[in-house]
XYZ file of C-alpha atoms in Angstrom:
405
model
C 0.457 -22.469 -26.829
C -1.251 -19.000 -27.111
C -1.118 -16.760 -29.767
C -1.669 -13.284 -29.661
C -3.034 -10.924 -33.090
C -2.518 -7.354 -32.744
C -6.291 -6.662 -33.194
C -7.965 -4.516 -35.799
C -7.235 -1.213 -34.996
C -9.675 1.937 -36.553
C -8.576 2.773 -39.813
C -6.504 5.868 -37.998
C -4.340 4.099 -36.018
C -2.486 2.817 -39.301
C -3.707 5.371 -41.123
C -4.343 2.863 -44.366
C -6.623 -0.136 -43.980
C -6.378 -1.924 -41.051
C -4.077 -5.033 -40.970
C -3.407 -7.660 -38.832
C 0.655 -7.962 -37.207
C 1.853 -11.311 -38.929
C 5.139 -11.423 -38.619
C 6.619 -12.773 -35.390
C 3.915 -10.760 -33.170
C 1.369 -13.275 -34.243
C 3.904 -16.265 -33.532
C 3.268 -18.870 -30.108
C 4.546 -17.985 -26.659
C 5.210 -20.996 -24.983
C 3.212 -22.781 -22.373
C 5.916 -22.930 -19.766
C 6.631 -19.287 -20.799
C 2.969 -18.513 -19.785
C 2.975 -20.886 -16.719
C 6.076 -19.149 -15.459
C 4.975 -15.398 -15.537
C 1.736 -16.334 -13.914
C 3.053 -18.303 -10.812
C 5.679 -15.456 -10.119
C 3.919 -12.405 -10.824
C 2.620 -11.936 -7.231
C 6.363 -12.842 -5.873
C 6.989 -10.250 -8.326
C 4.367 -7.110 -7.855
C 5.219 -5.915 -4.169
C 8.602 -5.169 -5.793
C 8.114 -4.336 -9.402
C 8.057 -0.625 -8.621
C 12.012 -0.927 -7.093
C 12.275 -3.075 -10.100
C 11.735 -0.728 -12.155
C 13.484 2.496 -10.989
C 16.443 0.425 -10.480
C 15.862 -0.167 -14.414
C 15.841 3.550 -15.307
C 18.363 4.401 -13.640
C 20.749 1.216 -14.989
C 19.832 1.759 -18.558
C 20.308 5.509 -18.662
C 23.165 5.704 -16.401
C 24.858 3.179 -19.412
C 23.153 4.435 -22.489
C 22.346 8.255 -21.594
C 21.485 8.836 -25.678
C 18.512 7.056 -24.357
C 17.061 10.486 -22.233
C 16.271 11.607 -25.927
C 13.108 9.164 -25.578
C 12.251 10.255 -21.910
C 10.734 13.440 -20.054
C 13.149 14.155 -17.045
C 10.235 15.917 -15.488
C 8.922 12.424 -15.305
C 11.242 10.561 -14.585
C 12.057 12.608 -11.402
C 8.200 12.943 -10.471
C 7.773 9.016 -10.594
C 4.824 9.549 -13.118
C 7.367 7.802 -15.973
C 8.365 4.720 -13.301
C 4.346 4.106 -12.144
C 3.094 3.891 -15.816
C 5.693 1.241 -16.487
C 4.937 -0.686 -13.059
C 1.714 -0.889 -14.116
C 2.217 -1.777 -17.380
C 4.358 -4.542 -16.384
C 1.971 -5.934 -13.942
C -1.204 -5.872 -16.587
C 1.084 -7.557 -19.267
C 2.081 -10.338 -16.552
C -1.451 -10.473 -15.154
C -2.789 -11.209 -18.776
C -0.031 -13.052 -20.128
C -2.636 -15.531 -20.994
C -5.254 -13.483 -22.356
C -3.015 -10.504 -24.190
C -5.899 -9.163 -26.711
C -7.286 -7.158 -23.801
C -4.210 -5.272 -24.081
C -4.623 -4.439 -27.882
C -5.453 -0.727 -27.392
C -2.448 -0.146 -24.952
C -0.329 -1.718 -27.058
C -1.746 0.739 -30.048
C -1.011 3.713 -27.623
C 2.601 2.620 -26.566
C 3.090 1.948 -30.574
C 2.402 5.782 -31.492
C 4.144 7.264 -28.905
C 7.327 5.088 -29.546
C 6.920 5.758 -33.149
C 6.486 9.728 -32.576
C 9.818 9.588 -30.459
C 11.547 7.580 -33.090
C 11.931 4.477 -30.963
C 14.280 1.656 -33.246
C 13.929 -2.018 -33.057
C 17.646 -2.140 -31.589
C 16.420 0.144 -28.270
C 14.440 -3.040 -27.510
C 17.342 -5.149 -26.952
C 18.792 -2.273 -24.474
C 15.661 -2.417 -22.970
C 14.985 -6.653 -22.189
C 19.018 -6.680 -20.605
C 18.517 -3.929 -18.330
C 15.591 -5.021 -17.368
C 16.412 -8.680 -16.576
C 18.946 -7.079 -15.121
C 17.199 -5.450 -12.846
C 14.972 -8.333 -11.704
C 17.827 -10.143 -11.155
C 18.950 -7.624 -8.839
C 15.996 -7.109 -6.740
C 14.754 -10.547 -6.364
C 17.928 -12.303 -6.089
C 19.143 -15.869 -7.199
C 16.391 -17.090 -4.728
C 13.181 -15.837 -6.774
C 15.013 -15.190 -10.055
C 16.151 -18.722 -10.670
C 17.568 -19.371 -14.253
C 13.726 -20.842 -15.064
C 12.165 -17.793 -13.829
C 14.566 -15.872 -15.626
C 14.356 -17.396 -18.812
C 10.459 -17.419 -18.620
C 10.500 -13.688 -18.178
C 13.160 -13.005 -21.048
C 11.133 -14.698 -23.207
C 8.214 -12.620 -22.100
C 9.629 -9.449 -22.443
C 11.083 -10.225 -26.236
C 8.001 -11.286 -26.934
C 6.040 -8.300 -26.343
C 8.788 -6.538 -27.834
C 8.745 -8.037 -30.927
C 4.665 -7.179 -31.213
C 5.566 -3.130 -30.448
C 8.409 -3.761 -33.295
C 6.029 -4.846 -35.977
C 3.185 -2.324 -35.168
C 5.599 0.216 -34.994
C 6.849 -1.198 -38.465
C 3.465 -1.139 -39.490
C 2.949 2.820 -38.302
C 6.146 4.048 -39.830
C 5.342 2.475 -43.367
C 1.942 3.995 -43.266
C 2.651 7.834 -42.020
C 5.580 7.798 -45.158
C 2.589 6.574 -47.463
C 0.370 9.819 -46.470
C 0.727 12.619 -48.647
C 3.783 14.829 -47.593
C 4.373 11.534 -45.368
C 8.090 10.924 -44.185
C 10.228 8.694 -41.837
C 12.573 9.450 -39.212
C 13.270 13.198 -38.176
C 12.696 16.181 -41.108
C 13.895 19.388 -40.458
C 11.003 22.195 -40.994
C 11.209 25.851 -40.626
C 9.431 28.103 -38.152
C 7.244 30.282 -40.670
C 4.634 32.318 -38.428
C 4.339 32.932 -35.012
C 0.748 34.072 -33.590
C -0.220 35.352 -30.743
C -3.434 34.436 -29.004
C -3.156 36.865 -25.745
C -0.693 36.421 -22.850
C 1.079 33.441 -22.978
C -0.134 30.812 -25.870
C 0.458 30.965 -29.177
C 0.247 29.671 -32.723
C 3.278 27.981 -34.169
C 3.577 27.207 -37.858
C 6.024 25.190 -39.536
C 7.356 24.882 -43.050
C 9.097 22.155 -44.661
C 12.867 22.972 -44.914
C 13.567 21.060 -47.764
C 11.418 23.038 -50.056
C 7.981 20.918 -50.187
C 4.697 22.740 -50.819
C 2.310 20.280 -51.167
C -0.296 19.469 -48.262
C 0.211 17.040 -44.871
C -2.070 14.070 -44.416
C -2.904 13.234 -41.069
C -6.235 12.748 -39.013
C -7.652 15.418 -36.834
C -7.097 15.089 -33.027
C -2.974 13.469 -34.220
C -0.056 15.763 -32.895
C 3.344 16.694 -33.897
C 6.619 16.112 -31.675
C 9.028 18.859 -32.106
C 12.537 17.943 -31.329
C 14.735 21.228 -30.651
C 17.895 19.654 -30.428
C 18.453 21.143 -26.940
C 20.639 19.875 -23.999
C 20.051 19.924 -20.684
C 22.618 21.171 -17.715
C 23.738 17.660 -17.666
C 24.554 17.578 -21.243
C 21.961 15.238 -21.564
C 19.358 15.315 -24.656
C 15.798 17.201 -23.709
C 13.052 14.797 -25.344
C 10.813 16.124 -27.891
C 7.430 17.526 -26.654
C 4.050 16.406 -28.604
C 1.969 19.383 -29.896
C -1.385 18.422 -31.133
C -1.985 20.104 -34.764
C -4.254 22.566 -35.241
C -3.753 23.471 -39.014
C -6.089 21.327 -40.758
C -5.425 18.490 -43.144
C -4.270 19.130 -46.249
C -2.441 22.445 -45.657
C 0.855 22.804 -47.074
C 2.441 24.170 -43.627
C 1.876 21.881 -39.885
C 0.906 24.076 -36.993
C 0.455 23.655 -32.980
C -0.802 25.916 -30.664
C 1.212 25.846 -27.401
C 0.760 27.435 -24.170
C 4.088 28.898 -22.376
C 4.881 26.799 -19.233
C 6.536 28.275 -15.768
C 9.496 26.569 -16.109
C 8.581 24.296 -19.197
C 11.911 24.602 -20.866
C 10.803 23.314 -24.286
C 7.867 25.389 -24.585
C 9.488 28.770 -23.370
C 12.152 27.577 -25.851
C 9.389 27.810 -28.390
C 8.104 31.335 -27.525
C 11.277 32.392 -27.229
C 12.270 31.211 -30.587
C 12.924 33.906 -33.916
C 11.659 33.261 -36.928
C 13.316 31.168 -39.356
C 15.189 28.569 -36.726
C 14.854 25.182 -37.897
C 13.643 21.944 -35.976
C 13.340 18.376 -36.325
C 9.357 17.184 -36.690
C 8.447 13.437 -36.584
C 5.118 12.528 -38.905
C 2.066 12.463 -37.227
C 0.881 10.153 -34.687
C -1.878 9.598 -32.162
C -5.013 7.744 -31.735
C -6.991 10.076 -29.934
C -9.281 11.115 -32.540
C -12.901 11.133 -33.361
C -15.027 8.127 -33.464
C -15.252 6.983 -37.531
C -19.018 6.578 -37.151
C -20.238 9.723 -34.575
C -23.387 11.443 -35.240
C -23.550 13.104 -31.571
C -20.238 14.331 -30.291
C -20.069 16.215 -27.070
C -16.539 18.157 -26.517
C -15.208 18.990 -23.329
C -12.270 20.556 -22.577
C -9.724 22.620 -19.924
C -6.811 25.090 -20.243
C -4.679 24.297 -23.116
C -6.563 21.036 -23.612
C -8.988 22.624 -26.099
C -6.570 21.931 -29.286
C -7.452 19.060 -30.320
C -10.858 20.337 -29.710
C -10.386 23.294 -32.015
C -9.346 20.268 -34.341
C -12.429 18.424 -33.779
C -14.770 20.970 -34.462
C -13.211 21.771 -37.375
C -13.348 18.405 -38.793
C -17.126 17.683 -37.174
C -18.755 20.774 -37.803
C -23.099 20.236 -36.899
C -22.463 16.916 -35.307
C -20.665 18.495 -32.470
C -23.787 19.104 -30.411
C -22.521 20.803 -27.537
C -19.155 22.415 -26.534
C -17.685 23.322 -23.128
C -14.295 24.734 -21.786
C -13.406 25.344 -18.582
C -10.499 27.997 -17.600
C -9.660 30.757 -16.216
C -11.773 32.937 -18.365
C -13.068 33.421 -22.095
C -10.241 34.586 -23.230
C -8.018 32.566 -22.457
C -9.283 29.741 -24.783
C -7.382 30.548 -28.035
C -10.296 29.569 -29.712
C -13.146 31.346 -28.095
C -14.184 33.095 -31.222
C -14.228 30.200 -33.559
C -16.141 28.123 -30.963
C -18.697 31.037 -30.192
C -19.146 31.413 -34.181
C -19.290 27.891 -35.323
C -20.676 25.942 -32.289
C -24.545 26.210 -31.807
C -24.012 25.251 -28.047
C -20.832 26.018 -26.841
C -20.761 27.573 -23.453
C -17.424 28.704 -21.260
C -16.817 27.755 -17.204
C -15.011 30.604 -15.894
C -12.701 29.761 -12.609
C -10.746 32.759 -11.996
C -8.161 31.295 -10.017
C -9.740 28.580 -8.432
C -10.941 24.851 -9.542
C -13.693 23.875 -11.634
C -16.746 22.011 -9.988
C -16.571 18.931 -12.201
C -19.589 17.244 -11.732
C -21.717 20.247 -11.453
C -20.146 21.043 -14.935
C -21.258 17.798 -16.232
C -24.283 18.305 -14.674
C -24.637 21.504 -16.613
C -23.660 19.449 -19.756
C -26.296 16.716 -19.160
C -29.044 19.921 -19.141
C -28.121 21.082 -21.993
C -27.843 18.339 -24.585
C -28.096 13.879 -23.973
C -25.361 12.449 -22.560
C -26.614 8.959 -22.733
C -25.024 7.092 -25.900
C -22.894 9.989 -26.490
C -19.258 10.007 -28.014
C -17.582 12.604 -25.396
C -13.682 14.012 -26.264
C -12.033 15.130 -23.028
C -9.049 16.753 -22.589
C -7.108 18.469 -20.195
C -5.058 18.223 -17.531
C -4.743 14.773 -16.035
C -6.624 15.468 -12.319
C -9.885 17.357 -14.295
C -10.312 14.472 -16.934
C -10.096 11.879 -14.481
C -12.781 13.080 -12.282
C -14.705 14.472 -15.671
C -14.311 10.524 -17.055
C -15.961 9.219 -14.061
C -18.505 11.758 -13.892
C -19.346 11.533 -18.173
C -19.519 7.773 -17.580
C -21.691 7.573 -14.646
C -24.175 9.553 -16.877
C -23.838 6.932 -19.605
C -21.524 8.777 -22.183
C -18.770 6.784 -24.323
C -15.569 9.025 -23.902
C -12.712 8.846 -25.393
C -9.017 10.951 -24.008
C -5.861 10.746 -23.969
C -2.699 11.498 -21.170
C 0.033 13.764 -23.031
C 2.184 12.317 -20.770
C 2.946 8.780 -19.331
C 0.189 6.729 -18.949
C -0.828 4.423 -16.200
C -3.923 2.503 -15.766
């Protein structure tokens, strides 16, 4: 038998002290269990992406209430399918050693807890899925062993998302101004940082004033209740927050997409409309112990940097942005007035030279040993990961979107 123990996550991630999952997450999967995912996961892999597609489009064509919890953006780019291909194929590759997966499984149990994900969408999830294996490998591959192997599998990483997520939700209603499930808030203020982006903030509808707990570098997901053409729900959108903790009101600074219905939705909207707000989640945040913390950043990826430096102050050593110009960084003037190295990569309308701005970086302050935050869009911090890395930094990021390996 093997037993897996959510590991200790930083004291963010639950927000309280950290605790180890003892319920039925830290319970035995059985051998056979093990020996049966391991011996079919290459039969498997060549057709885990059809595998999964065919899965999507089961389980939403019979429970579309489900699209609440999904991005159609992604799911008709792929981007959705690929991160759960590969997410299958690292859980079935490590079946037998599943603490290396301890920080994805912390990731997948914020983001399921910022969308409101319930222990019963689980269920939904395992029989479409076997389902779907069925389907694509036929009676052949997907013998009643196999089958019953994988089930067990599947319910039994399942059950480990269910606790954490248990875990999460009984923490962020702890926090001061904490809450479960969906609360409606209010939008208050509306302020405009140039052409385009723009400062939302949010009151609490039903009438609270005191201040929000959460850590800096944690976001917001803002449910409109829209609909889309199809009559199908349009999944809330995660904002990081960039009013600071403490403050009796939750803000996000968002930039206006071409074509981005929720955020257009959100320039768009008048004063005084009301949305639903889940409490916040996230794990991208600063490391508990950093002394020297480098921040880079592109486009609207510089919130939670704004949030960073707030919290950091003097051990922020150095600060870049790339975009199109100064200006367009919300935050120019609080970076230029409260960074003593920040410095701006203009691009006009063409791409930013990523190792020659890490290069730049490297001139300017250590990289070696550093803590690096990154974000921005997913292309720039890929290349920006490899290139911070090869010069010895310890970054940290995070994809607002689905994530693959």
């Amino acid at each position: 038998y093997v037993s897996f123990r959510t590991p200790n996550f930083p004291s963010h991630f639950f927000f309280t002290k950290p605790r180890t999952i003892t319920t039925a997450s830290a319970m035995a999967m059985s051998q056979s269990t093990i020996d049966i995912v391991k011996k079919t996961a290459p039969a498997v892999a060549p057709h885990a992406k059809t595998i999964v597609t065919n899965f999507y489009k089961k389980m939403l064509g019979s429970h579309p209430e489900l699209f609440q919890f999904f991005n159609k953006s992604h799911q008709s780019s792929g981007r959705q399918a690929s991160a759960l291909t590969d997410a299958v194929l690292a859980y079935a590759t490590n079946i037998d050693n599943l603490g290396v997966l301890g920080p994805a499984v912390g990731i997948m149990a914020t983001k399921h807890c910022a969308l409101q994900v319930q222990p019963e969408h689980y269920q939904i999830v395992h029989d479409n899925l076997m389902a779907s294996i069925a389907e694509v490998l036929g009676p052949d591959v997907a013998t009643a062993e196999v089958a019953g192997g994988w089930s067990e599998a599947v319910m039994f990483l399942a059950q480990i998302l269910i606790d954490a997520e248990a875990e999460l939700y009984t923490a962020a209603a702890e926090r001061q101004g904490g809450w479960r499930g969906w609360r409606d808030f209010v939008l208050d203020s509306k302020t405009e940082h140039g052409k385009d982006i723009a400062t939302f903030t949010f009151k609490a509808a039903d009438g609270y004033t005191g201040g929000f707990d959460f850590t800096p570098g944690q976001y917001m997901s803002l449910n409109l209740h829209m609909k889309d053409a199809e009559g199908d729900a349009i999944s809330p959108r995660h904002y990081t927050i960039t009013s600071s903790p403490g403050d009796s009101t939750l803000s996000c600074t968002v930039k206006r997409i071409p074509g981005g219905v929720v955020s257009n939705a959100l320039h768009d909207m008048p004063l005084g409309t009301t949305v639903g707000m889940s409490p916040p989640f996230g794990v991208f945040t600063a490391p508990e112990a950093a002394e020297k913390t480098v921040l880079l950043s592109a486009g609207v990826g510089v919130t939670p940097m704004y949030a960073f430096q707030k919290q950091l102050g003097d051990k922020v050593t150095h600060a870049v942005h790339v975009d199109n110009k100064a200006e367009d960084n919300p935050f120019h003037q609080y970076f230029s007035d409260s960074c003593p190295s920040y410095s701006v990569v203009e691009t006009g309308d063409g791409m930013a030279d990523i190792p020659a701005v890490v290069a730049a970086m490297a001139e300017a302050t250590p990289l070696q040993g550093a803590d690096v935050l990154l974000c921005g869009p997913a292309d720039f911090m890929h290349v920006a990961n490899e290139e911070l890395t090869k010069a010895g930094a310890k970054v940290s990021y995070e994809n607002f979107g689905p994530r693959s390996k």
